[in-house]
Tab-separated table of C-alpha atoms in Angstrom:
chain	number	residue	atom	x	y	z
A	26	MET	CA	83.985	99.441	85.683
A	27	ALA	CA	80.622	97.771	85.200
A	28	ALA	CA	79.293	98.570	88.683
A	29	PRO	CA	77.933	101.731	90.341
A	30	ALA	CA	80.510	104.104	91.902
A	31	GLU	CA	79.084	103.863	95.415
A	32	LEU	CA	79.245	100.066	95.410
A	33	VAL	CA	82.750	99.962	93.914
A	34	TRP	CA	83.968	102.456	96.533
A	35	LYS	CA	82.439	100.342	99.290
A	36	ALA	CA	83.992	97.127	97.930
A	37	ILE	CA	87.498	98.439	97.290
A	38	PHE	CA	88.292	101.514	99.353
A	39	ALA	CA	85.760	102.137	102.149
A	40	THR	CA	87.350	99.839	104.735
A	41	CYS	CA	90.775	98.763	103.386
A	42	ASP	CA	91.145	96.345	106.292
A	43	GLU	CA	93.124	93.119	105.994
A	44	SER	CA	90.132	90.768	105.819
A	45	SER	CA	88.362	92.799	103.115
A	46	LEU	CA	91.536	93.088	101.041
A	47	ARG	CA	92.221	89.335	101.251
A	48	ASN	CA	88.735	88.570	99.898
A	49	LEU	CA	88.838	91.281	97.255
A	50	LEU	CA	92.343	90.424	96.041
A	51	ALA	CA	91.910	86.638	95.919
A	52	GLY	CA	93.989	85.348	93.019
A	53	VAL	CA	95.734	88.706	92.672
A	54	VAL	CA	98.002	88.696	95.699
A	55	ASP	CA	100.474	85.907	96.294
A	56	GLY	CA	99.633	85.054	99.895
A	57	VAL	CA	100.867	88.316	101.427
A	58	VAL	CA	98.350	90.934	102.529
A	59	LYS	CA	99.350	92.780	105.656
A	60	VAL	CA	97.654	95.847	107.116
A	61	GLU	CA	99.200	97.489	110.151
A	62	SER	CA	96.431	99.342	112.033
A	63	ASP	CA	92.686	99.513	111.341
A	64	GLY	CA	92.683	100.271	107.608
A	65	GLY	CA	92.193	103.996	108.155
A	66	PRO	CA	94.554	106.911	107.444
A	67	GLY	CA	98.025	106.157	108.754
A	68	SER	CA	97.656	102.407	108.149
A	69	ARG	CA	100.593	100.704	106.465
A	70	TYR	CA	100.060	98.086	103.759
A	71	THR	CA	102.238	95.291	102.396
A	72	LEU	CA	100.941	93.424	99.327
A	73	LYS	CA	102.749	90.815	97.255
A	74	PHE	CA	101.134	90.560	93.844
A	75	ALA	CA	101.125	87.282	91.942
A	76	PRO	CA	102.879	87.188	88.546
A	77	ALA	CA	99.461	87.392	86.847
A	78	VAL	CA	99.321	91.127	87.703
A	79	GLY	CA	102.770	91.967	86.351
A	80	ALA	CA	105.658	90.334	84.526
A	81	ALA	CA	107.070	89.088	87.833
A	82	PRO	CA	105.962	89.090	91.469
A	83	VAL	CA	105.739	92.627	92.844
A	84	LEU	CA	105.982	93.621	96.492
A	85	LEU	CA	104.226	96.918	97.245
A	86	LYS	CA	104.439	98.756	100.553
A	87	CYS	CA	102.636	102.010	101.246
A	88	ARG	CA	100.838	104.134	103.830
A	89	MET	CA	97.303	105.451	103.530
A	90	ALA	CA	97.610	109.237	103.724
A	91	ALA	CA	93.921	110.184	103.534
A	92	ARG	CA	90.477	108.842	102.715
A	93	ASP	CA	87.348	110.883	101.983
A	94	ASN	CA	84.372	108.527	101.771
A	95	ALA	CA	81.946	111.298	100.747
A	96	ALA	CA	84.106	112.395	97.794
A	97	ARG	CA	85.253	108.784	97.131
A	98	VAL	CA	88.944	109.766	97.098
A	99	ILE	CA	91.804	107.854	98.734
A	100	SER	CA	95.520	108.705	98.770
A	101	PHE	CA	98.595	106.639	99.581
A	102	ASP	CA	102.168	107.794	100.147
A	103	GLU	CA	105.526	106.357	101.204
A	104	VAL	CA	105.291	103.896	98.315
A	105	ALA	CA	108.050	101.291	97.939
A	106	MET	CA	107.881	98.820	95.069
A	107	GLU	CA	110.148	95.830	94.421
A	108	GLY	CA	110.127	93.376	91.539
A	109	GLY	CA	108.146	93.362	88.325
A	110	GLU	CA	109.277	96.003	85.872
A	111	VAL	CA	110.710	98.219	88.626
A	112	ALA	CA	113.622	96.668	90.482
A	113	ALA	CA	113.783	97.868	94.101
A	114	ALA	CA	112.519	101.375	93.376
A	115	GLN	CA	111.585	103.584	96.277
A	116	PHE	CA	109.577	106.711	95.731
A	117	LYS	CA	108.501	109.711	97.670
A	118	SER	CA	105.109	109.574	96.116
A	119	GLN	CA	101.414	110.174	96.264
A	120	VAL	CA	99.043	107.752	94.543
A	121	GLN	CA	95.431	108.872	94.493
A	122	PHE	CA	92.325	106.963	93.428
A	123	LYS	CA	89.017	108.711	92.786
A	124	VAL	CA	85.838	106.773	91.958
A	125	GLU	CA	83.364	108.706	89.786
A	126	PRO	CA	79.969	107.688	88.407
A	127	ALA	CA	79.789	106.852	84.690
A	128	GLY	CA	76.149	106.323	83.857
A	129	ALA	CA	73.604	104.628	86.096
A	130	ASP	CA	75.394	101.300	86.425
A	131	GLY	CA	79.047	102.104	85.876
A	132	CYS	CA	81.977	104.089	87.196
A	133	VAL	CA	85.462	105.284	86.339
A	134	ILE	CA	88.401	104.997	88.709
A	135	LYS	CA	90.810	107.868	88.102
A	136	ILE	CA	94.407	107.352	89.164
A	137	ALA	CA	96.930	110.137	89.770
A	138	VAL	CA	100.592	109.384	90.485
A	139	GLU	CA	103.179	111.929	91.582
A	140	SER	CA	106.610	110.726	92.618
A	141	GLU	CA	110.310	111.281	92.890
A	142	ARG	CA	113.016	108.665	93.347
A	143	LEU	CA	114.690	108.474	96.726
A	144	ASP	CA	117.664	106.364	95.687
A	145	GLY	CA	119.215	108.955	93.361
A	146	THR	CA	119.315	106.672	90.320
A	147	PRO	CA	119.138	108.528	87.015
A	148	ARG	CA	116.149	106.641	85.554
A	149	SER	CA	113.376	108.692	84.082
A	150	LEU	CA	110.795	109.832	86.646
A	151	ALA	CA	108.120	109.822	83.926
A	152	ASP	CA	109.017	106.198	83.172
A	153	ASP	CA	108.760	105.283	86.859
A	154	GLN	CA	105.404	107.056	87.197
A	155	ALA	CA	104.125	105.235	84.103
A	156	LYS	CA	105.154	101.855	85.567
A	157	LEU	CA	103.547	102.618	88.929
A	158	THR	CA	100.386	103.825	87.166
A	159	LYS	CA	100.343	100.656	85.035
A	160	LEU	CA	100.585	98.502	88.182
A	161	CYS	CA	97.627	100.412	89.689
A	162	VAL	CA	95.548	100.052	86.498
A	163	ASP	CA	96.373	96.332	86.212
A	164	LEU	CA	95.390	95.867	89.851
A	165	ILE	CA	92.048	97.646	89.360
A	166	LYS	CA	91.330	95.494	86.290
A	167	LYS	CA	92.003	92.317	88.290
A	168	VAL	CA	89.829	93.572	91.153
A	169	GLU	CA	87.043	94.278	88.641
A	170	GLN	CA	87.217	90.631	87.560
A	171	ASN	CA	86.637	89.663	91.205
A	172	ILE	CA	83.819	92.039	92.121
A	173	VAL	CA	81.661	92.391	89.006
A	174	PRO	CA	80.730	88.683	88.672
A	175	ARG	CA	80.593	88.242	92.475
A	176	PRO	CA	78.355	90.919	93.974
A	177	GLN	CA	78.907	89.575	97.489
A	178	TYR	CA	82.149	91.628	97.449
A	179	ILE	CA	80.124	94.737	96.631
């Protein structure tokens, strides 16, 4: 991403409250951004992504498991995804984002996905993880389009 790690962390992950997410995800979510609690660990999120992020609208529900502002690492679990390339898939999963510096004015957001299906369907777990990872990468790319040209979000 073409912005310093500290500023990207602050813009995307430091608060994760409903107001911040609505501003940050303008044009990415399709009118639904719901945060139950204060945006800290234990908070539950519901996001409906517009078709521009995926092939079809995607509803994502998850819970923030942990956030370490000093290390710039955030983890989500209890992920449920409906629509898009994954039809009504529920996972026992952990999705982790880590923001690392990449030069003086850039950063890299590393994404780790670990999951298992809860519904017992025989689809490939690797395929599911790849689709969830792709959704996360597509989301980060869309967020980058919002924050890099508009530093008020950083």
